[in-house]
Amino acid sequence: MTATEPPAPVLILGGTGEARALAAALVADGIACVSSLAGRVTDPALPAGEVRIGGFGGSDGLAAWLADHHCTTVVDATHPFAQQISRNAADAARATGAQMISLRRPPWTPGPDDHWATVADIGAAAAHVGTRARRVFLTTGRQDVGAFADIDDSWFLIRVVDPPTGSLPRRHRVLRSRGPYRLADEREILRDNHIDTLVTKNSGGDLTSAKLRAAAELGVEVVMVQRPAPPDHGQVVTSVDDALRAVRRALTPG
């Protein structure tokens, strides 16, 4: 890189609130960054700084992008369940020698009033629901709805940002909305729809946690899908402030 070329950017992967907050902090610090969004959500909230939308073409394509842009620092701030892009990022960082920082918000943990059934994956969640639930609030995202399509004895309220993909359960209603959600509204949804079971992924964070508080108050069972294990590469941080400090250290010579 010559003296006339712009500084190498930090690559931020993810359209999460933490990713946007980190981009804003880097821009305010005068640190060049590029935020990469998958493009799966219609009309996403755009972060500060440069933005690219769409995939890289796997880990090899991402490695090529890092090399082409002289990028030496990657922050994986994707959703905790975005396994493929996290694996691709770890592989590309290994291949190019880029420093890898994974920003993972802490998972939710049950309190004394919670009624959780913790399951390993979406398939296990569907199996659990099929044996006992009657009125289900399904909040696992549009790509996972098909796992519940063969359950005929339960009714589903399916909340998504964009229309669900794949097959749907026979008895259902789709509710399209985007968080953050208020506790009073979540209580109303559970009560008005006579929900006895809430199904969600353990994404953590405050944006959608009100449904868990409402479920605890009303005695609604929560089927909680555990997070997959993250790639074993690079540094893991749990807050935007820690990620910002990690980026600064990564960019400091020596």
C-alpha positions as a Markdown table, in Angstrom:
| # | Residue | x | y | z |
|---|---|---|---|---|
| 1 | Met | 0.0 | 0.0 | 0.0 |
| 2 | Thr | 1.4 | 3.4 | -1.0 |
| 3 | Ala | 1.2 | 6.6 | 0.9 |
| 4 | Thr | -1.6 | 7.8 | -1.5 |
| 5 | Glu | -3.8 | 4.8 | -0.9 |
| 6 | Pro | -6.6 | 4.9 | 1.7 |
| 7 | Pro | -6.0 | 3.0 | 4.9 |
| 8 | Ala | -6.9 | -0.7 | 5.0 |
| 9 | Pro | -10.5 | -1.1 | 6.4 |
| 10 | Val | -11.7 | -3.2 | 9.3 |
| 11 | Leu | -14.2 | -5.7 | 8.0 |
| 12 | Ile | -17.3 | -6.0 | 10.2 |
| 13 | Leu | -19.6 | -9.0 | 9.4 |
| 14 | Gly | -23.2 | -8.8 | 10.4 |
| 15 | Gly | -26.3 | -6.7 | 10.5 |
| 16 | Thr | -26.8 | -7.0 | 14.3 |
| 17 | Gly | -27.3 | -4.0 | 16.6 |
| 18 | Glu | -23.8 | -4.6 | 18.0 |
| 19 | Ala | -22.3 | -4.5 | 14.5 |
| 20 | Arg | -24.0 | -1.2 | 13.8 |
| 21 | Ala | -22.8 | 0.2 | 17.2 |
| 22 | Leu | -19.2 | -0.9 | 16.5 |
| 23 | Ala | -19.3 | 0.6 | 13.0 |
| 24 | Ala | -20.5 | 3.9 | 14.5 |
| 25 | Ala | -17.7 | 3.9 | 17.1 |
| 26 | Leu | -15.0 | 3.1 | 14.5 |
| 27 | Val | -16.2 | 5.9 | 12.2 |
| 28 | Ala | -16.3 | 8.3 | 15.1 |
| 29 | Asp | -12.7 | 7.2 | 15.9 |
| 30 | Gly | -11.6 | 7.9 | 12.3 |
| 31 | Ile | -11.0 | 4.2 | 11.7 |
| 32 | Ala | -12.0 | 3.0 | 8.2 |
| 33 | Cys | -14.4 | 0.1 | 8.2 |
| 34 | Val | -16.6 | -1.8 | 5.8 |
| 35 | Ser | -19.8 | -3.5 | 7.1 |
| 36 | Ser | -20.9 | -6.5 | 5.3 |
| 37 | Leu | -24.6 | -7.5 | 5.3 |
| 38 | Ala | -25.9 | -10.8 | 4.0 |
| 39 | Gly | -28.8 | -9.2 | 2.2 |
| 40 | Arg | -31.5 | -11.6 | 3.5 |
| 41 | Val | -33.5 | -8.9 | 5.3 |
| 42 | Thr | -35.6 | -6.5 | 3.3 |
| 43 | Asp | -34.8 | -2.8 | 4.0 |
| 44 | Pro | -32.1 | -3.5 | 6.7 |
| 45 | Ala | -30.9 | -0.8 | 9.1 |
| 46 | Leu | -27.7 | 0.4 | 7.6 |
| 47 | Pro | -24.6 | 1.1 | 9.8 |
| 48 | Ala | -22.3 | 4.1 | 9.6 |
| 49 | Gly | -19.4 | 4.0 | 7.1 |
| 50 | Glu | -19.1 | 1.9 | 4.0 |
| 51 | Val | -21.5 | -0.9 | 3.5 |
| 52 | Arg | -21.5 | -3.9 | 1.2 |
| 53 | Ile | -24.5 | -6.3 | 0.7 |
| 54 | Gly | -24.3 | -9.9 | -0.4 |
| 55 | Gly | -22.1 | -12.9 | 0.1 |
| 56 | Phe | -18.4 | -13.3 | -0.7 |
| 57 | Gly | -18.5 | -16.7 | -2.3 |
| 58 | Gly | -17.5 | -18.8 | 0.6 |
| 59 | Ser | -14.3 | -18.7 | 2.6 |
| 60 | Asp | -12.1 | -18.5 | -0.5 |
| 61 | Gly | -14.0 | -15.5 | -1.8 |
| 62 | Leu | -13.8 | -13.8 | 1.6 |
| 63 | Ala | -10.0 | -14.5 | 1.8 |
| 64 | Ala | -9.7 | -13.0 | -1.7 |
| 65 | Trp | -11.6 | -9.9 | -0.5 |
| 66 | Leu | -9.4 | -9.5 | 2.5 |
| 67 | Ala | -6.2 | -9.7 | 0.4 |
| 68 | Asp | -7.6 | -7.4 | -2.3 |
| 69 | His | -8.4 | -4.7 | 0.3 |
| 70 | His | -5.3 | -5.3 | 2.5 |
| 71 | Cys | -7.6 | -6.0 | 5.4 |
| 72 | Thr | -5.9 | -7.4 | 8.4 |
| 73 | Thr | -8.7 | -7.2 | 11.0 |
| 74 | Val | -12.1 | -9.0 | 10.8 |
| 75 | Val | -14.9 | -8.6 | 13.3 |
| 76 | Asp | -17.5 | -11.3 | 13.2 |
| 77 | Ala | -20.5 | -9.6 | 14.8 |
| 78 | Thr | -23.1 | -11.8 | 13.1 |
| 79 | His | -26.1 | -13.4 | 14.8 |
| 80 | Pro | -24.9 | -16.2 | 17.1 |
| 81 | Phe | -26.7 | -18.8 | 14.9 |
| 82 | Ala | -25.1 | -17.6 | 11.6 |
| 83 | Gln | -22.8 | -20.6 | 11.6 |
| 84 | Gln | -21.7 | -20.7 | 8.0 |
| 85 | Ile | -20.5 | -17.1 | 7.7 |
| 86 | Ser | -18.7 | -17.5 | 11.1 |
| 87 | Arg | -16.9 | -20.6 | 9.8 |
| 88 | Asn | -16.0 | -18.9 | 6.5 |
| 89 | Ala | -14.6 | -15.9 | 8.4 |
| 90 | Ala | -12.5 | -18.0 | 10.6 |
| 91 | Asp | -11.1 | -20.0 | 7.6 |
| 92 | Ala | -10.4 | -16.8 | 5.7 |
| 93 | Ala | -8.6 | -15.2 | 8.6 |
| 94 | Arg | -6.5 | -18.3 | 9.0 |
| 95 | Ala | -5.7 | -18.3 | 5.3 |
| 96 | Thr | -4.7 | -14.6 | 5.1 |
| 97 | Gly | -3.3 | -14.1 | 8.6 |
| 98 | Ala | -5.9 | -11.5 | 9.4 |
| 99 | Gln | -6.7 | -11.0 | 13.1 |
| 100 | Met | -10.1 | -12.4 | 14.0 |
| 101 | Ile | -12.4 | -10.8 | 16.7 |
| 102 | Ser | -15.7 | -12.5 | 17.4 |
| 103 | Leu | -18.3 | -10.2 | 19.1 |
| 104 | Arg | -20.8 | -12.5 | 20.9 |
| 105 | Arg | -23.4 | -11.0 | 23.1 |
| 106 | Pro | -23.9 | -13.1 | 26.3 |
| 107 | Pro | -26.6 | -15.7 | 26.0 |
| 108 | Trp | -29.8 | -15.5 | 28.1 |
| 109 | Thr | -29.9 | -17.5 | 31.3 |
| 110 | Pro | -33.1 | -18.7 | 33.1 |
| 111 | Gly | -34.2 | -17.0 | 36.3 |
| 112 | Pro | -36.1 | -18.5 | 39.2 |
| 113 | Asp | -39.5 | -17.8 | 37.5 |
| 114 | Asp | -38.6 | -19.1 | 34.1 |
| 115 | His | -39.9 | -22.4 | 32.7 |
| 116 | Trp | -37.4 | -23.5 | 30.1 |
| 117 | Ala | -36.9 | -26.6 | 28.1 |
| 118 | Thr | -33.4 | -26.3 | 26.6 |
| 119 | Val | -32.9 | -28.2 | 23.4 |
| 120 | Ala | -29.9 | -28.8 | 21.1 |
| 121 | Asp | -31.3 | -27.6 | 17.8 |
| 122 | Ile | -34.4 | -26.7 | 15.8 |
| 123 | Gly | -35.3 | -30.4 | 15.1 |
| 124 | Ala | -35.3 | -31.1 | 18.9 |
| 125 | Ala | -37.5 | -28.0 | 19.4 |
| 126 | Ala | -40.0 | -29.3 | 16.9 |
| 127 | Ala | -40.0 | -32.7 | 18.5 |
| 128 | His | -40.7 | -31.2 | 21.9 |
| 129 | Val | -43.5 | -29.0 | 20.6 |
| 130 | Gly | -45.1 | -31.9 | 18.8 |
| 131 | Thr | -45.5 | -33.9 | 22.1 |
| 132 | Arg | -47.1 | -31.3 | 24.3 |
| 133 | Ala | -47.8 | -27.8 | 22.9 |
| 134 | Arg | -51.2 | -26.5 | 21.8 |
| 135 | Arg | -50.7 | -22.8 | 21.2 |
| 136 | Val | -47.2 | -21.9 | 20.1 |
| 137 | Phe | -45.5 | -18.5 | 19.7 |
| 138 | Leu | -42.7 | -19.3 | 17.2 |
| 139 | Thr | -39.9 | -16.7 | 17.0 |
| 140 | Thr | -36.9 | -18.7 | 15.6 |
| 141 | Gly | -36.8 | -16.8 | 12.2 |
| 142 | Arg | -38.2 | -17.4 | 8.8 |
| 143 | Gln | -35.7 | -20.1 | 7.7 |
| 144 | Asp | -36.6 | -22.5 | 10.5 |
| 145 | Val | -40.4 | -22.6 | 10.2 |
| 146 | Gly | -40.3 | -25.7 | 8.0 |
| 147 | Ala | -39.1 | -27.8 | 10.9 |
| 148 | Phe | -42.6 | -27.4 | 12.4 |
| 149 | Ala | -44.6 | -28.0 | 9.2 |
| 150 | Asp | -45.7 | -31.5 | 10.0 |
| 151 | Ile | -47.1 | -30.7 | 13.4 |
| 152 | Asp | -50.9 | -30.7 | 12.9 |
| 153 | Asp | -52.1 | -30.7 | 16.5 |
| 154 | Ser | -50.7 | -27.3 | 17.5 |
| 155 | Trp | -51.6 | -23.8 | 16.4 |
| 156 | Phe | -48.7 | -21.5 | 15.6 |
| 157 | Leu | -48.3 | -17.7 | 15.8 |
| 158 | Ile | -45.2 | -17.2 | 13.6 |
| 159 | Arg | -43.4 | -13.9 | 14.1 |
| 160 | Val | -40.9 | -12.9 | 11.4 |
| 161 | Val | -39.4 | -9.8 | 9.8 |
| 162 | Asp | -39.8 | -11.1 | 6.2 |
| 163 | Pro | -42.1 | -13.8 | 4.9 |
| 164 | Pro | -41.1 | -17.3 | 6.1 |
| 165 | Thr | -39.4 | -19.7 | 3.6 |
| 166 | Gly | -40.4 | -23.3 | 3.1 |
| 167 | Ser | -43.5 | -25.2 | 4.3 |
| 168 | Leu | -45.7 | -23.9 | 7.1 |
| 169 | Pro | -47.7 | -25.7 | 9.7 |
| 170 | Arg | -51.3 | -26.4 | 8.7 |
| 171 | Arg | -52.7 | -24.2 | 11.5 |
| 172 | His | -50.9 | -20.9 | 11.8 |
| 173 | Arg | -50.9 | -17.2 | 11.5 |
| 174 | Val | -47.9 | -15.1 | 10.4 |
| 175 | Leu | -47.1 | -11.9 | 12.3 |
| 176 | Arg | -44.6 | -9.7 | 10.5 |
| 177 | Ser | -42.8 | -7.2 | 12.8 |
| 178 | Arg | -39.4 | -6.0 | 13.8 |
| 179 | Gly | -38.0 | -5.5 | 17.3 |
| 180 | Pro | -37.3 | -4.1 | 19.7 |
| 181 | Tyr | -40.4 | -5.3 | 21.6 |
| 182 | Arg | -42.0 | -3.9 | 24.7 |
| 183 | Leu | -42.9 | -6.0 | 27.7 |
| 184 | Ala | -46.5 | -4.9 | 27.7 |
| 185 | Asp | -46.9 | -5.8 | 24.0 |
| 186 | Glu | -45.4 | -9.2 | 24.5 |
| 187 | Arg | -47.7 | -9.9 | 27.4 |
| 188 | Glu | -50.7 | -8.9 | 25.2 |
| 189 | Ile | -49.6 | -11.2 | 22.4 |
| 190 | Leu | -49.2 | -14.2 | 24.8 |
| 191 | Arg | -52.6 | -13.5 | 26.5 |
| 192 | Asp | -54.7 | -12.7 | 23.4 |
| 193 | Asn | -53.4 | -15.7 | 21.5 |
| 194 | His | -53.7 | -18.1 | 24.5 |
| 195 | Ile | -50.0 | -19.1 | 24.1 |
| 196 | Asp | -48.8 | -22.0 | 26.2 |
| 197 | Thr | -45.4 | -22.4 | 24.5 |
| 198 | Leu | -42.8 | -20.0 | 23.3 |
| 199 | Val | -40.1 | -21.3 | 20.9 |
| 200 | Thr | -37.0 | -19.2 | 20.5 |
| 201 | Lys | -33.2 | -19.3 | 19.9 |
| 202 | Asn | -30.8 | -18.2 | 22.6 |
| 203 | Ser | -29.6 | -15.2 | 20.7 |
| 204 | Gly | -29.2 | -13.1 | 23.8 |
| 205 | Gly | -29.4 | -9.3 | 24.0 |
| 206 | Asp | -32.1 | -6.9 | 25.0 |
| 207 | Leu | -33.8 | -6.4 | 21.6 |
| 208 | Thr | -36.1 | -9.4 | 21.9 |
| 209 | Ser | -35.8 | -10.4 | 25.6 |
| 210 | Ala | -39.1 | -8.9 | 26.7 |
| 211 | Lys | -40.9 | -12.1 | 25.4 |
| 212 | Leu | -39.0 | -14.1 | 28.0 |
| 213 | Arg | -40.0 | -11.8 | 30.8 |
| 214 | Ala | -43.6 | -12.0 | 29.6 |
| 215 | Ala | -43.5 | -15.8 | 29.4 |
| 216 | Ala | -42.1 | -16.0 | 33.0 |
| 217 | Glu | -44.9 | -13.8 | 34.3 |
| 218 | Leu | -47.6 | -15.8 | 32.6 |
| 219 | Gly | -46.3 | -19.2 | 33.2 |
| 220 | Val | -45.6 | -19.9 | 29.6 |
| 221 | Glu | -43.1 | -22.7 | 28.8 |
| 222 | Val | -40.0 | -21.6 | 26.8 |
| 223 | Val | -38.4 | -24.0 | 24.4 |
| 224 | Met | -34.9 | -22.6 | 24.1 |
| 225 | Val | -32.6 | -23.6 | 21.3 |
| 226 | Gln | -29.0 | -23.7 | 22.4 |
| 227 | Arg | -26.3 | -21.8 | 20.5 |
| 228 | Pro | -24.0 | -23.7 | 18.3 |
| 229 | Ala | -20.4 | -23.7 | 19.3 |
| 230 | Pro | -18.5 | -20.8 | 17.6 |
| 231 | Pro | -15.4 | -21.5 | 15.5 |
| 232 | Asp | -12.2 | -22.0 | 17.6 |
| 233 | His | -10.2 | -19.2 | 16.2 |
| 234 | Gly | -9.3 | -15.7 | 17.2 |
| 235 | Gln | -10.4 | -13.5 | 20.2 |
| 236 | Val | -13.9 | -13.6 | 21.6 |
| 237 | Val | -15.4 | -10.4 | 23.2 |
| 238 | Thr | -18.9 | -9.9 | 24.6 |
| 239 | Ser | -19.5 | -6.1 | 24.3 |
| 240 | Val | -19.1 | -3.4 | 21.7 |
| 241 | Asp | -16.6 | -1.5 | 24.0 |
| 242 | Asp | -14.4 | -4.6 | 24.3 |
| 243 | Ala | -14.6 | -5.1 | 20.5 |
| 244 | Leu | -13.5 | -1.5 | 19.9 |
| 245 | Arg | -10.6 | -1.9 | 22.3 |
| 246 | Ala | -9.6 | -5.1 | 20.5 |
| 247 | Val | -9.7 | -3.4 | 17.1 |
| 248 | Arg | -7.6 | -0.6 | 18.4 |
| 249 | Arg | -5.0 | -3.1 | 19.7 |
| 250 | Ala | -5.1 | -5.0 | 16.4 |
| 251 | Leu | -4.3 | -1.8 | 14.4 |
| 252 | Thr | -1.5 | -0.7 | 16.7 |
| 253 | Pro | 1.9 | -1.4 | 15.1 |
| 254 | Gly | 4.1 | -3.7 | 17.1 |
